[in-house]
Phi, psi and omega in degrees: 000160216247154179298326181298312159306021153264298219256003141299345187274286180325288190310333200285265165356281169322317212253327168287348168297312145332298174308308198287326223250314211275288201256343153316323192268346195279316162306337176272358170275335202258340181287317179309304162334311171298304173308296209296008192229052163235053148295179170320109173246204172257185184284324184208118171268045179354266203311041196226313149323254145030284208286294168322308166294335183307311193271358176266349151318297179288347179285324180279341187282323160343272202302304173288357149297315173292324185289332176263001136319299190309301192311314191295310195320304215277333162282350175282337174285301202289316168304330167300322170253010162289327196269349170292341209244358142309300183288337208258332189287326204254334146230017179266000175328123155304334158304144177252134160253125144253177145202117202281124159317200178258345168276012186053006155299154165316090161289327193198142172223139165282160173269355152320324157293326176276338167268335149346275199251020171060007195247045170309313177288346186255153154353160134300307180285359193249015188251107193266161206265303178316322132016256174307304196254346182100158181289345202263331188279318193314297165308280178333339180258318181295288210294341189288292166323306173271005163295296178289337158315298198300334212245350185039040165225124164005159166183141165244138170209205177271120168218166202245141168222140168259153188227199209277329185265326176190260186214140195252145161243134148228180215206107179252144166250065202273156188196149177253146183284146214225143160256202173294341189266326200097038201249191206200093194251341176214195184218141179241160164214159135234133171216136181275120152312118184233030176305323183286340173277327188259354165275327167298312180334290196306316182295317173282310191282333152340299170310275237256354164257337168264018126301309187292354186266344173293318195271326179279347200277327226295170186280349163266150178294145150251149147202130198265144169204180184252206204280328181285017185106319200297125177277128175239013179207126181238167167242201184279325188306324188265005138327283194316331186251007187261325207085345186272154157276134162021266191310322217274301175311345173289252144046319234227163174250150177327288197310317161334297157344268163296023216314337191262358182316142183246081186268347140328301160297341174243001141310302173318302185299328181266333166320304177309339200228034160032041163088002174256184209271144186272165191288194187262147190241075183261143195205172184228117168246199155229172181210119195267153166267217200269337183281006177088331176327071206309121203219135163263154178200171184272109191223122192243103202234167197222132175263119183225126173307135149258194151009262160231024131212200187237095167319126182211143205230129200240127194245119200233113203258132180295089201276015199278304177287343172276304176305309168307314164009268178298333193282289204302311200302301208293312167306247195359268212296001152301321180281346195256339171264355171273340172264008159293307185272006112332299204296300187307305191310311199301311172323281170298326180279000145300302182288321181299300195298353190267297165310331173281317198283326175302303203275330178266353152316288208331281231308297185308309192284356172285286200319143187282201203256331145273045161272127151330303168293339173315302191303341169280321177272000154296333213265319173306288211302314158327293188294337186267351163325296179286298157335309189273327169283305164305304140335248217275021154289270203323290186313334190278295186302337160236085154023005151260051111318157178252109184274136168231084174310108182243174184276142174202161188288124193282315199299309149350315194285321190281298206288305162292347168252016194267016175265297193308304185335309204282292212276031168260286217291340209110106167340295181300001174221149212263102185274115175246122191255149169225106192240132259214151179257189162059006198292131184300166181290200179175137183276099146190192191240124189324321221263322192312331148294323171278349152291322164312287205317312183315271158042264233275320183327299183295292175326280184307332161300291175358300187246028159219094171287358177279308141176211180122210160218173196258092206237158172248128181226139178242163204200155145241143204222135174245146163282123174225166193333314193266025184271160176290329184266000162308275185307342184259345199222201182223059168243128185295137165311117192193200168247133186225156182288094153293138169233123141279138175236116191219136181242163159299358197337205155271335194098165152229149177282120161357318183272336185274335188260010169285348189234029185258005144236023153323162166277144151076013184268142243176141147242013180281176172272139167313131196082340173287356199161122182286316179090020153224028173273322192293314198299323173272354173270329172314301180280001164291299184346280216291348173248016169252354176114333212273224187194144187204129164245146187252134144271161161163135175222163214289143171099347203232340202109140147232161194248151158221117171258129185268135187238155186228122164282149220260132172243172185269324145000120160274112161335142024073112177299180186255127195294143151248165203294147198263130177260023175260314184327295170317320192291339204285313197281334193286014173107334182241065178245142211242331193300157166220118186236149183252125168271103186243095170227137210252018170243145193293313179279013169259313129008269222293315169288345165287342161289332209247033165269295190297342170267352170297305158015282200103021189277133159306092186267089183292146162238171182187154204250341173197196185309307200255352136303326193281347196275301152311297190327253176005288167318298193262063152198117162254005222238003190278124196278357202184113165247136155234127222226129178286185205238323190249116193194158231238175174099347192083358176234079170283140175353305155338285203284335149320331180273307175333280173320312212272303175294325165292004189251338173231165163227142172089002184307137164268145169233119170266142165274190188178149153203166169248023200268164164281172177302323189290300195297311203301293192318303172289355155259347191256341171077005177222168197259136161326121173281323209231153175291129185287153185227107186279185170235166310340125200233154116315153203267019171264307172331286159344292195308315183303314192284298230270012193249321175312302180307252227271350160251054155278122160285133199320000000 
């Protein structure tokens, strides 16, 4: 209760004190007066009236003195418990409360501050602020404080405390107090511990930088949209694989996107599963980007409740390289069974060709130079020619020929053929060279590339029976991640040789140019095209190492860029023919060597090519014969040895054996096997230089004249 309702109360009192001690006896004088006068009076007794109105007068004033006693009481009870339930809002607050003078002493503290701050037991006036917080936070509040003093307004503001786990946060309020004039006599606070909201905040924007860091890393496009579609979160990827920007895909619907997405049906689906999230819905579509561009992809999409809809979220992954992938495998394991059976045919059809083409030299060197039969056994000696050329087209489309790659020059490869060229194409068409200076070399074999180069030559006279023209362009190119023949093929990022070819054509449709490197696939008219030139040049490339891609549209022409990797190799002057062959063949060689082959009649013709020779000739039908030989001849000067042979001892292992058995013995191979079939039946990499079959007996002379002015 406030002293001014004190001290009304007090006067309130006094003056009924007064009433009862004053005019109480003068009313009991006046009632006695009445009685004792009850004899005869007059008709009217003024004072005896008079005397009467008085006291009922004082009697109502009475009465009304009680009454507005009872009303103070009864609001000084109401006042009493507004102030008990004032101190109790103030200390029992869970909020730490005070309030500070203008000198920044304590008037009042709660016990939420006081346990705060350790102080249950101290003063209100011993509680010092500099104390409790230190000089530095102590200012930082004195500053605080006097903001709201200057400004007479509320204000919030942060404050960091540290505690036994990290940091406690709280949101303080401080507002200033007013007297009757409206002055600003005192400053008050509160402040709520709000750590679990800023640690909850915190923890949500965490959440929500490691979703978007999730959703930005991943290797697939996302896009979150809500149940109508409206895309409302995109990721980088799927920049990248749209062609769009951000804003612009924000701008845009699912279906736009997607066109074949069905949001009906996934609507249906999330209604049937009664708002809850649907299994993943994955399918294979295409998607054009912003350039028209067709991409095939993988599209997986998720249902998730918010709220107030249902979020669906697409995971949409760019299948184009998995499909080449698969393209590139299904091209292998095709190419490795036609060169598992190439490679065996080639074997035995080699040896036959070997025995024939052998036997029509011997024949031929009997014979005069006008003999009729020469010209027949010129005729032979063609078809196995032709025979041994086709073997190795085959052997070429699956890459096991046997190449004997040197560093050679492309322009030079170009240059030298630029006789043969004019006249395979044709009059009608125009040979343009765009020739690059300076090209570095590239490991591969000369002759196999001008057949690549013929090939492609022929292909294009083909395809303008009209005339046009044909151009050769040579280039150097480096390569990198992002190159088309990188990302498309199965070529390292580098430095590489281009040979380009772009003819005037017909062009080609898109379904013809997934298969023009098929084996035996053709548009030509029957009899016109085997349907392997593309196919060996493809697998001359890809087993030199390189790369080889086609463009081409109907109407337009077609390009072929060939890519060769760049060596380390100094080109090689270019050999001329050993004018020692003719000496090899004429008969006066001395040398004495053993012929080791397990097929007899090739055997038998390659001892009687080397005793025309003039060769000492040992023969062995295999490995562990050629070894007795050797052992009882130590004196022997020459092994020429096939390399895949039965006994347990193969060609290899036989050279091998043969040198700790002569040390300084020279070694030649021989085989029909392709290169890919040797390594894998003999199980070691070749030492000494090879000779394939079919070979002829000027061949021969050349690898054995090389082969013998070899220094031991």
């Amino acid at each position: 209760m406030s002293a001014r309702s004190s001290q009304a109360v007090l006067s309130i009192k006094q003056s009924l004190r007064v009433v009862v001690l004053v005019f109480l006896p003068a009313i009991a004088m006046t009632v006695l007066a009445v009685v004792g006068a009850s004899g005869p009076q007059p008709a009217v007794s003024w004072p005896l009236i008079i005397s009467l109105v008085a006291t009922l007068i004082i009697v109502l004033a009475a009465w009304k003195y009680t009454n507005i006693l009872t009303g103070l009481q009864n609001k000084e009870s109401e006042l009493s418990q507004k102030l008990l339930l004032v101190e109790g809002f103030f200390e029992r607050n869970p909020a730490m409360m005070w309030v500070k003078d203008l000198q920044g002493e304590y008037l009042a503290i709660n016990q939420a501050f006081r346990k705060f701050t350790n102080t249950e037991d101290t003063p209100v006036d011993c509680v010092k602020h500099e104390e409790l917080f230190g000089s530095v936070n102590a200012d930082a509040m004195a500053d605080q404080d006097r903001q709201v003093v200057e400004y007479k307004l509320a204000m919030e503001f942060e404050g960091v405390w540290p505690n036994g786990e990290g940091k406690s946060y709280y949101s303080i309020l401080r507002f200033p107090l007013f007297d009757e004039k409206g002055d600003v006599i005192a400053v008050a606070g509160i402040a709520n511990d709000r750590t679990d909201q800023v640690r909850a905040r915190k923890a949500l924007r965490e959440s929500e930088k490691q979703f978007r860091t999730l959703v930005e890393s991943a290797p697939d496009a996302v896009l979150i949209s809500n149940s109508g579609g409206k895309i409302l979160l995109v990721n980088k990827q799927a920049e990248i694989l749209l062609g769009l920007s951000r804003k612009e895909l924000l701008r845009r619907t699912l279906e736009e996107v997607i066109p074949t997405i069905d949001l009906k049906h996934l609507e249906r689906k999330v209604r049937g599963n009664d708002g809850g999230p649907i299994e993943k819905n994955l399918f294979s579509t295409s998607i054009k980007d912003s350039e028209g561009i067709e991409k095939p992809v993988e599209v997986a999409i998720s249902t998730s409740r918010t709220e107030e809809d249902v979020a669906l979220t697409c995971l949409v992954r760019d299948v184009s390289d998995r499909l080449k992938l698969e393209s590139m495998v299904r091209q292998t394991q095709k190419m490795d069974a036609i060169g598992k059976l190439t490679g065996g045919m080639a074997h035995d059809f080699n040896n036959l060709l070997g025995v024939i083409m052998g036997n029509v030299d011997l024949a031929s060197r009997k014979l005069e130079e006008d003999s009729p039969l020469r010209k027949r056994l010129e005729t032979i000696r063609k078809a196995s020619e032709s025979g041994a050329d086709l073997t190795k087209r085959m052997l070429a489309v699956a890459r096991r020929q046997p190449l004997q790659p040197k560093a050679t020059n492309i322009n030079r490869i170009i240059e030298e053929m630029s006789d043969i060229l004019p006249r395979t194409l044709g009059p009608d068409i125009e040979i343009r060279y765009s020739i690059r200076e300076n090209m570095p070399p590239v490991l591969i074999d000369k002759s196999g590339l001008e057949n690549v180069i013929l090939n492609l030559a022929i292909n294009s006279r083909d395809a303008m029976p009209s005339g046009g023209e044909f151009k050769i362009c040579t280039d150097i190119v480096h390569l990198t991640e992002s190159n088309p023949f990188v990302k498309q093929d199965d070529v390292s990022p580098g430095t590489y040789v281009l040979i380009s070819f772009t003819d005037e054509g017909e062009g080609m449709p898109e379904e013809v140019l997934q298969r023009v490197f098929e084996p035996f696939f053709t548009t030509k008219e029957r009899g016109k095209g085997t349907g392997l030139g593309l196919a060996m040049s493809y697998g001359f490339v890809k087993q030199s190492g390189g790369s080889i891609q086609i463009f081409s549209e109907p109407g337009k022409g077609t390009k072929l860029d060939i890519l060769l990797p760049v060596c380390e190799e100094v080109e090689a002057a270019s050999p001329t023919e050993s004018t020692q062959i003719e000496s090899v063949l004429s008969g006066n060689n001395a040398e004495k060597v053993l012929v080791v082959d397990d097929e007899p009649e090739l055997l038998e013709v390659t001892s009687t090519f080397m005793e025309d020779m003039g060769f000492d000739v040992i023969s062995a039908a295999n490995g562990k014969e050629g070894m007795r030989a050797l052992r009882n001849n130590p004196d022997t000067n020459l092994l020429f040895t096939d390399i895949v042979m039965p006994g347990g001892i193969n060609g290899v292992k036989l050279a091998k054996q043969a040198r700790e058995e002569v040390p300084g013995i020279k070694v030649l191979y021989m085989s029909g096997f392709p290169s890919g079939v040797i390594a894998d039946r003999s199980g070691m990499e070749l030492d000494a230089p090879l000779i394939t079959k079919p070979y002829s007996m000027k061949e021969l002379a050349s690898a054995l004249d090389v082969l013998l002015r070899e220094a031991p």
